[in-house]
PDB file of C-alpha atoms in Angstrom:
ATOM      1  CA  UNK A   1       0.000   0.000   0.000  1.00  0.00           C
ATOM      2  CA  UNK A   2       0.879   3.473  -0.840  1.00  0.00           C
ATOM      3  CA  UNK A   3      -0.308   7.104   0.012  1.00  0.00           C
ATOM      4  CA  UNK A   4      -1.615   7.132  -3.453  1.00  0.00           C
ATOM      5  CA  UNK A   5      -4.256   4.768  -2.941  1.00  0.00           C
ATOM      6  CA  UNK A   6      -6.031   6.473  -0.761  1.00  0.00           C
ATOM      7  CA  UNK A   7      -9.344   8.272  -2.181  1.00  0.00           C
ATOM      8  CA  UNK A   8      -9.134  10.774   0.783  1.00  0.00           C
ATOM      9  CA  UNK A   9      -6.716  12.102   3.888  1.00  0.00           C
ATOM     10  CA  UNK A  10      -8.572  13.700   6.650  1.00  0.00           C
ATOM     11  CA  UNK A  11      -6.875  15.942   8.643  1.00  0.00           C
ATOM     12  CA  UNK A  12      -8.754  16.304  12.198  1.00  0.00           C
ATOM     13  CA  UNK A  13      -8.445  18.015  15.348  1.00  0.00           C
ATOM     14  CA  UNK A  14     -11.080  18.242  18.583  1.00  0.00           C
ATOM     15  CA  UNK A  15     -11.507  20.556  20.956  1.00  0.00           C
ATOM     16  CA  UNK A  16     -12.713  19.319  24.145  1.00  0.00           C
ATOM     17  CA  UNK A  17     -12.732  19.215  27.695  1.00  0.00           C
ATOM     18  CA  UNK A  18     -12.090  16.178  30.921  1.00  0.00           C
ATOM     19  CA  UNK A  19     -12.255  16.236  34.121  1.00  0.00           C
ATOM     20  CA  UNK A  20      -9.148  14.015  35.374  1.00  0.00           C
ATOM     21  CA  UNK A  21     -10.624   9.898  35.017  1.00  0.00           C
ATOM     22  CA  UNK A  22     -13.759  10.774  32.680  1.00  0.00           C
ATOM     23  CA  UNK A  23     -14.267  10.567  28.939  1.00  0.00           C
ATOM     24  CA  UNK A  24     -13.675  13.840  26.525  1.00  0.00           C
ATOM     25  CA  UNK A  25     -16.438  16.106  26.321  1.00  0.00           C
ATOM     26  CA  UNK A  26     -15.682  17.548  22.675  1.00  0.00           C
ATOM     27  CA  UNK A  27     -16.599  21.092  22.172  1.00  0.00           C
ATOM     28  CA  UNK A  28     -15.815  21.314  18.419  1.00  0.00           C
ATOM     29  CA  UNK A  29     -14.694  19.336  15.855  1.00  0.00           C
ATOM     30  CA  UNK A  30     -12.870  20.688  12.383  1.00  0.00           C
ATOM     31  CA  UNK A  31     -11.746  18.173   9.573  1.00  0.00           C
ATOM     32  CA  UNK A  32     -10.040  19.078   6.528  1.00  0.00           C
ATOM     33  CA  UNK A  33      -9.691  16.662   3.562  1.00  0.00           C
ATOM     34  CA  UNK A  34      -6.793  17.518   1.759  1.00  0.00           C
ATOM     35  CA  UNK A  35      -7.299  16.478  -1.634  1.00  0.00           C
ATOM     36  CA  UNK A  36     -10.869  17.852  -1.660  1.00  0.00           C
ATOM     37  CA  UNK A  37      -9.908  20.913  -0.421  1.00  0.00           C
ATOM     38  CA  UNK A  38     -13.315  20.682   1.632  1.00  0.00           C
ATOM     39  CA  UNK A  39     -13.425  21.804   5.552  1.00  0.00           C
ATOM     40  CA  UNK A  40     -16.111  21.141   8.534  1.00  0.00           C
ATOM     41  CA  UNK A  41     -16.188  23.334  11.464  1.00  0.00           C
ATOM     42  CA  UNK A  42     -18.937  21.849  13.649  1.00  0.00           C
ATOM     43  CA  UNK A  43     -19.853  22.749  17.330  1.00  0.00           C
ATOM     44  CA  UNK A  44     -20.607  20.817  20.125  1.00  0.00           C
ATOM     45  CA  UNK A  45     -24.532  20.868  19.594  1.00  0.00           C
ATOM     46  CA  UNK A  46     -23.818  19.522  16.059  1.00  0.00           C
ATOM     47  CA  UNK A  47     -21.293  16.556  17.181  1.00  0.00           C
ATOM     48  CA  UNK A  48     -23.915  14.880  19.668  1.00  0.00           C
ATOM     49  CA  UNK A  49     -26.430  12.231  18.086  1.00  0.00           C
ATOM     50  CA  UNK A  50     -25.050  12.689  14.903  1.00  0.00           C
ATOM     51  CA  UNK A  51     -23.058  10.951  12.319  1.00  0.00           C
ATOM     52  CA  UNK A  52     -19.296  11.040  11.772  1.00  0.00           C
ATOM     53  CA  UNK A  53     -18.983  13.197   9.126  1.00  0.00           C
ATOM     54  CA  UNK A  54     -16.144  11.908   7.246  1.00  0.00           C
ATOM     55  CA  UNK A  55     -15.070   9.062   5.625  1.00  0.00           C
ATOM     56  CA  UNK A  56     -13.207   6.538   8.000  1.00  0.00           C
ATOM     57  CA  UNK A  57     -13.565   3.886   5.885  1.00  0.00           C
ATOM     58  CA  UNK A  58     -10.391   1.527   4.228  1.00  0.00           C
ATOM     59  CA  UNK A  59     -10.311   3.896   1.514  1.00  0.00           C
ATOM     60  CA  UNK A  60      -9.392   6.644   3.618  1.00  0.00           C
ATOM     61  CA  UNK A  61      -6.710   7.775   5.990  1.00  0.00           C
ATOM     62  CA  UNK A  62      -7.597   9.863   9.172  1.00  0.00           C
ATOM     63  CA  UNK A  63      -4.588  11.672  10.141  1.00  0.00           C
ATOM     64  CA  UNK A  64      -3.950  14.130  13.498  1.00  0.00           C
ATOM     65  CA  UNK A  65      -0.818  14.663  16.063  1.00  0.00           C
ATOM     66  CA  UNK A  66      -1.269  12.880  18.897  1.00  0.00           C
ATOM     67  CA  UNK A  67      -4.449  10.756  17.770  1.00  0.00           C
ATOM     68  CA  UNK A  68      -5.336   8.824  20.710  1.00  0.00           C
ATOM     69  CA  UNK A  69      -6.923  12.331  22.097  1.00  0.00           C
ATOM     70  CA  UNK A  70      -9.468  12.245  18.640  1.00  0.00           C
ATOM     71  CA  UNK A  71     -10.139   8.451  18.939  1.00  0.00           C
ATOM     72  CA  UNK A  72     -11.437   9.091  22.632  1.00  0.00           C
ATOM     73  CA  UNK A  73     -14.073  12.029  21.105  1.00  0.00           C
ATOM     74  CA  UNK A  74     -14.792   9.424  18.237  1.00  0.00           C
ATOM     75  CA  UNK A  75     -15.389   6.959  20.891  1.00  0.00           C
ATOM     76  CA  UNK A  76     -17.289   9.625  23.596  1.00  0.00           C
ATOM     77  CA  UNK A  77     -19.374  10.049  20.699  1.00  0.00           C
ATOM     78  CA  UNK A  78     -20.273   6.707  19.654  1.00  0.00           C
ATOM     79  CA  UNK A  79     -18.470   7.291  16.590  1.00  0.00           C
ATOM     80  CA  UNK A  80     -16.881   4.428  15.059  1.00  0.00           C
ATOM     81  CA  UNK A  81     -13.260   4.585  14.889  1.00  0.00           C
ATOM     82  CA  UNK A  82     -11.229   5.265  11.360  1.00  0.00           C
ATOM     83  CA  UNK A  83     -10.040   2.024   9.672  1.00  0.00           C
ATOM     84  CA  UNK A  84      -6.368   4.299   8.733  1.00  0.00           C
ATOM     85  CA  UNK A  85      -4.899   6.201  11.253  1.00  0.00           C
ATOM     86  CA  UNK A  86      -1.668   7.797  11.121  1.00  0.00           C
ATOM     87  CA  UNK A  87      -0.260   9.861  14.075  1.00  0.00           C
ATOM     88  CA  UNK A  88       2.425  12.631  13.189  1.00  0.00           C
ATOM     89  CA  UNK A  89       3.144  12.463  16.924  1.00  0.00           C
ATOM     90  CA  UNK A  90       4.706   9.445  16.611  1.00  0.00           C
ATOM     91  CA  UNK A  91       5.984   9.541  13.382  1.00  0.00           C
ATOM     92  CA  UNK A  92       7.796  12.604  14.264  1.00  0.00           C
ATOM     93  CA  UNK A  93       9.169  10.722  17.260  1.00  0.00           C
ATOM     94  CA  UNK A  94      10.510   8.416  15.296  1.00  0.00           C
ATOM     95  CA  UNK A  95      12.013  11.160  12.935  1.00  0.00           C
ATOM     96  CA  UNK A  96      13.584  13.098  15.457  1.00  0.00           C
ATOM     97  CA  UNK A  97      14.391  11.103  18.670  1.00  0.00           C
ATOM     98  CA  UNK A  98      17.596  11.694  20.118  1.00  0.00           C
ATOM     99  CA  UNK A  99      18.064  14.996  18.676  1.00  0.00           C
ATOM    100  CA  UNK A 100      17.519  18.299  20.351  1.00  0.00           C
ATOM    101  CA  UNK A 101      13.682  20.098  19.664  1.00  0.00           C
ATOM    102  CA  UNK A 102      14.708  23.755  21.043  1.00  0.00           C
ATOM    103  CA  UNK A 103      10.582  24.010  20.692  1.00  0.00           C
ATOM    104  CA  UNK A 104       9.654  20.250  21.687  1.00  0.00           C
ATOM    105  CA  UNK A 105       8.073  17.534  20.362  1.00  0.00           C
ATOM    106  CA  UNK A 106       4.696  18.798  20.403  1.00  0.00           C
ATOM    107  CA  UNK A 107       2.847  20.466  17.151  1.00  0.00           C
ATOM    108  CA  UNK A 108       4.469  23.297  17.238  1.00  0.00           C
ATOM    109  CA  UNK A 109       7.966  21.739  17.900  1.00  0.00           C
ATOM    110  CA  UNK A 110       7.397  19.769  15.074  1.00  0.00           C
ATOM    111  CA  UNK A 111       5.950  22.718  12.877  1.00  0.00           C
ATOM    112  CA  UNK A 112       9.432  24.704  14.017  1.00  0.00           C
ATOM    113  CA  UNK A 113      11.645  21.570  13.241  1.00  0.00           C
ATOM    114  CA  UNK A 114      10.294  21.726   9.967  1.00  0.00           C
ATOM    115  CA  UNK A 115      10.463  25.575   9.452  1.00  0.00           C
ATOM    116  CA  UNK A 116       6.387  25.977   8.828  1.00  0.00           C
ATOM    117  CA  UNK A 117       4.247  28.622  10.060  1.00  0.00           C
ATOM    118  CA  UNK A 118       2.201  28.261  13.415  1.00  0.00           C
ATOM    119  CA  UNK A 119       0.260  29.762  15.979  1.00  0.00           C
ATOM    120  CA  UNK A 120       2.295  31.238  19.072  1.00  0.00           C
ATOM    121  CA  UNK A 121       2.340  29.363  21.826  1.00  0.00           C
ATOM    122  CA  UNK A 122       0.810  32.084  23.858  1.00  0.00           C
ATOM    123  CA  UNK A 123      -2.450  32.241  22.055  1.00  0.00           C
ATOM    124  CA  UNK A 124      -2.305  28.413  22.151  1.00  0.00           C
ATOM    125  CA  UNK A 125      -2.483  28.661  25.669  1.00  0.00           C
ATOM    126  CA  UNK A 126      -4.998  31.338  25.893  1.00  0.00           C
ATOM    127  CA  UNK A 127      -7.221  29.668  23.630  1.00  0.00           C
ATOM    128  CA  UNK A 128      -6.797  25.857  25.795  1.00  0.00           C
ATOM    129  CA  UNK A 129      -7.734  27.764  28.920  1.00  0.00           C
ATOM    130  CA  UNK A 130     -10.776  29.502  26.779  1.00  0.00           C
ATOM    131  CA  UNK A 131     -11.724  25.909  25.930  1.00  0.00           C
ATOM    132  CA  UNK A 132     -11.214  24.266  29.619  1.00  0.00           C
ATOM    133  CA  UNK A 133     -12.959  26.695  31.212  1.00  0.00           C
ATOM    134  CA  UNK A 134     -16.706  25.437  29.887  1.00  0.00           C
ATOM    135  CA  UNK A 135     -19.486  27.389  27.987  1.00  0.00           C
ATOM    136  CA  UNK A 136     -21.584  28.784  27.471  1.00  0.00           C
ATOM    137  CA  UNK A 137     -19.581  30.768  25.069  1.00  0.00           C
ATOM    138  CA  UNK A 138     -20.308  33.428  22.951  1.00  0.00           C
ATOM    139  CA  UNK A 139     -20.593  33.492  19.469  1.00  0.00           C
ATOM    140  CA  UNK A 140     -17.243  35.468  19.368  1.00  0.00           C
ATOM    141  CA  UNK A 141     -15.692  32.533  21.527  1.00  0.00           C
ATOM    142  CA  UNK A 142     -17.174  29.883  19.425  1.00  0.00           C
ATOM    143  CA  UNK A 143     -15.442  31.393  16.172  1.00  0.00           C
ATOM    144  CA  UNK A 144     -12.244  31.661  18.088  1.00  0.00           C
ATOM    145  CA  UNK A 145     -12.251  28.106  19.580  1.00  0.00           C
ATOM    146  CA  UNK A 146     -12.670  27.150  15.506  1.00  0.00           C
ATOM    147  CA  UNK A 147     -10.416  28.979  14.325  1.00  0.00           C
ATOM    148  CA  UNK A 148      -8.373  27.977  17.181  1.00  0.00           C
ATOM    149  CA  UNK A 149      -8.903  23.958  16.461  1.00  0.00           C
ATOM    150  CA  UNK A 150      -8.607  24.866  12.338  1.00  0.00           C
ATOM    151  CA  UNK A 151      -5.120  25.907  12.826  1.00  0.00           C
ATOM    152  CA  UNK A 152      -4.297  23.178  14.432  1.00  0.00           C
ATOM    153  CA  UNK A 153      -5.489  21.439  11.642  1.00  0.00           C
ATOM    154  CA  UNK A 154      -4.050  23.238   8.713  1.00  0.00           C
ATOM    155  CA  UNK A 155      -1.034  22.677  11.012  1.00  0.00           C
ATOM    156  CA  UNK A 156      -1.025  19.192  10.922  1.00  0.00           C
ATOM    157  CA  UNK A 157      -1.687  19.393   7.277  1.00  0.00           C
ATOM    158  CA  UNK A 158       1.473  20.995   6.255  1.00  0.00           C
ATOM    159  CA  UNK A 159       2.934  18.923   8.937  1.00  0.00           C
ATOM    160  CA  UNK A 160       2.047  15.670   6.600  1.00  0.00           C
ATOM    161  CA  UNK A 161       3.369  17.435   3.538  1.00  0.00           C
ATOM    162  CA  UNK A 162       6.267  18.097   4.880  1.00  0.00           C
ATOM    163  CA  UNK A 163       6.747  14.153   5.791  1.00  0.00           C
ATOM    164  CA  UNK A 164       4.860  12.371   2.989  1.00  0.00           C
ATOM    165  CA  UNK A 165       8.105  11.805   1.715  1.00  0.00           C
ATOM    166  CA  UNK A 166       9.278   9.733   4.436  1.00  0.00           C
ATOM    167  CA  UNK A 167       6.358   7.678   4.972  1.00  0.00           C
ATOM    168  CA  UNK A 168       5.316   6.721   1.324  1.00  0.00           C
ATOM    169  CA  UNK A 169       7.851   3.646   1.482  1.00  0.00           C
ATOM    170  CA  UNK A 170       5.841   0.177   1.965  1.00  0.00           C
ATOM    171  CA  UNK A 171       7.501  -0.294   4.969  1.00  0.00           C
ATOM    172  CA  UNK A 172       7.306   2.925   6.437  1.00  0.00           C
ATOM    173  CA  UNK A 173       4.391   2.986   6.112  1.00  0.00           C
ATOM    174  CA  UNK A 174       3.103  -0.370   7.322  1.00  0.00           C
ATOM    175  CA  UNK A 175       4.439   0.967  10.406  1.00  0.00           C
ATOM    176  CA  UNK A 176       2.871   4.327  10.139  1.00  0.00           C
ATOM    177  CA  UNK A 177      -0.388   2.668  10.316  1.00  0.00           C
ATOM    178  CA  UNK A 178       0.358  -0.108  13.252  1.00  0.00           C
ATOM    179  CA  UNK A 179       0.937   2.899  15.607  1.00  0.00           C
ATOM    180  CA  UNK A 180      -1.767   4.047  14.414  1.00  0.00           C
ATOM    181  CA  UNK A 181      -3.807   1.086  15.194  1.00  0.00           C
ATOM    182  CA  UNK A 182      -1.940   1.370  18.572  1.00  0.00           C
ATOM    183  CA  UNK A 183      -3.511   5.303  19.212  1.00  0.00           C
ATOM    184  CA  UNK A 184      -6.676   3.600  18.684  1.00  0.00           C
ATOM    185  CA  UNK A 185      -6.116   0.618  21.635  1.00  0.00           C
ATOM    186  CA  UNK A 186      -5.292   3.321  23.299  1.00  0.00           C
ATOM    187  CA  UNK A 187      -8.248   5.378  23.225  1.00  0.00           C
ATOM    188  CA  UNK A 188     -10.467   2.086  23.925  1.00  0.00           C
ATOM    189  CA  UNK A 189      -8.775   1.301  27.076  1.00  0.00           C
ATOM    190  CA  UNK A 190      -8.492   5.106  28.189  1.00  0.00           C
ATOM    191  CA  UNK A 191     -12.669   5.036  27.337  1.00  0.00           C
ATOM    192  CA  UNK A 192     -13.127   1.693  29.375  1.00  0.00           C
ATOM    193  CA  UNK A 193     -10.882   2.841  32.545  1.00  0.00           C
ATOM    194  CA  UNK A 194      -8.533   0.995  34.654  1.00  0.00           C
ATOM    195  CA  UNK A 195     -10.289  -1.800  36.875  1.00  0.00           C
ATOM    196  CA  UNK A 196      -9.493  -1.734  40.309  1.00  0.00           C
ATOM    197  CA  UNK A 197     -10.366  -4.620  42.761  1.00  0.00           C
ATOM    198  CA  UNK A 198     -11.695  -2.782  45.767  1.00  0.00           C
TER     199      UNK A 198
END
């Protein structure tokens, strides 16, 4: 298998809040398929009871930095999880382990490492503490939070650009896609809990 033959990459990024031990409450949702061009920006009173509203079928490849985090909304939403998933968090990882990140290994690290534009990491902290704090919001908050959760996606989108060439190897990415499959484990056993024999 190679990039090529899939019909569609998502690129997808949740907002949401959790108290410490529960499951994500997602706020808002923005996907962008990349060789559509097409974008959804949906709110919180648009995710609940409805459909996912991309493809995650085997035709498709759902892609976001740090994925477990968006399989636990698919899953808080009774969404079905994406067949593909590829996480740039760990396939920057394995890019970039053992060398020095003067900005981190976070989305922005990895946006610096690879000299593309991003947010600063000021507003990125204004805008998580808009989003913990809870609603209601106002409309102006509601565009910001979007806007907020777009750029993260049009982040991760140049982010994959920038390492298609790395990961369109069979192997690579046959490997891509296990720890993928691992973000999604993941999320299930974050969603079920840890048992603890009281």
């Amino acid at each position: 298998m190679q990039l090529d033959d899939f019909i569609e990459v998502w690129s997808v990024d949740f907002e949401f809040r959790a108290a410490p031990g529960e499951r994500p409450d997602p706020v808002c949702l923005v996907a962008h398929e990349l060789r559509s061009g097409r974008t959804l920006r949906v709110w919180q009173d648009e995710l609940k009871g409805a459909p996912c509203p991309y493809n995650i079928g085997a035709d498709s490849v759902f892609i976001a930095y740090y994925a477990s985090a968006e399989m636990g909304c698919h899953l808080a939403l009774g969404w079905p999880l994406p067949v593909n998933v590829i996480d740039l968090y760990a396939e920057f990882r394995v890019e970039t382990n053992g060398r020095s990140l003067p900005m981190g290994n976070g989305l922005l690290g990895a946006l610096d490492y690879y000299k593309q534009p991003a947010i600063e990491v000021l507003e990125k902290d204004a805008m998580r503490a808009l989003v913990l704090r809870g609603g209601p919001y106002t409309d102006k908050e509601q565009d910001d939070i979007l806007d907020y959760c777009e750029s993260d996606v049009t982040g991760t989108a140049r982010l994959w650009r920038e390492m298609t060439s790395v990961l369109d190897s069979k192997p690579r990415l046959a490997h891509a896609l296990l720890r993928g499959r691992y973000t999604k484990a993941v999320a299930r056993m974050e969603d079920a809990g840890v048992p603890i024999d009281g």
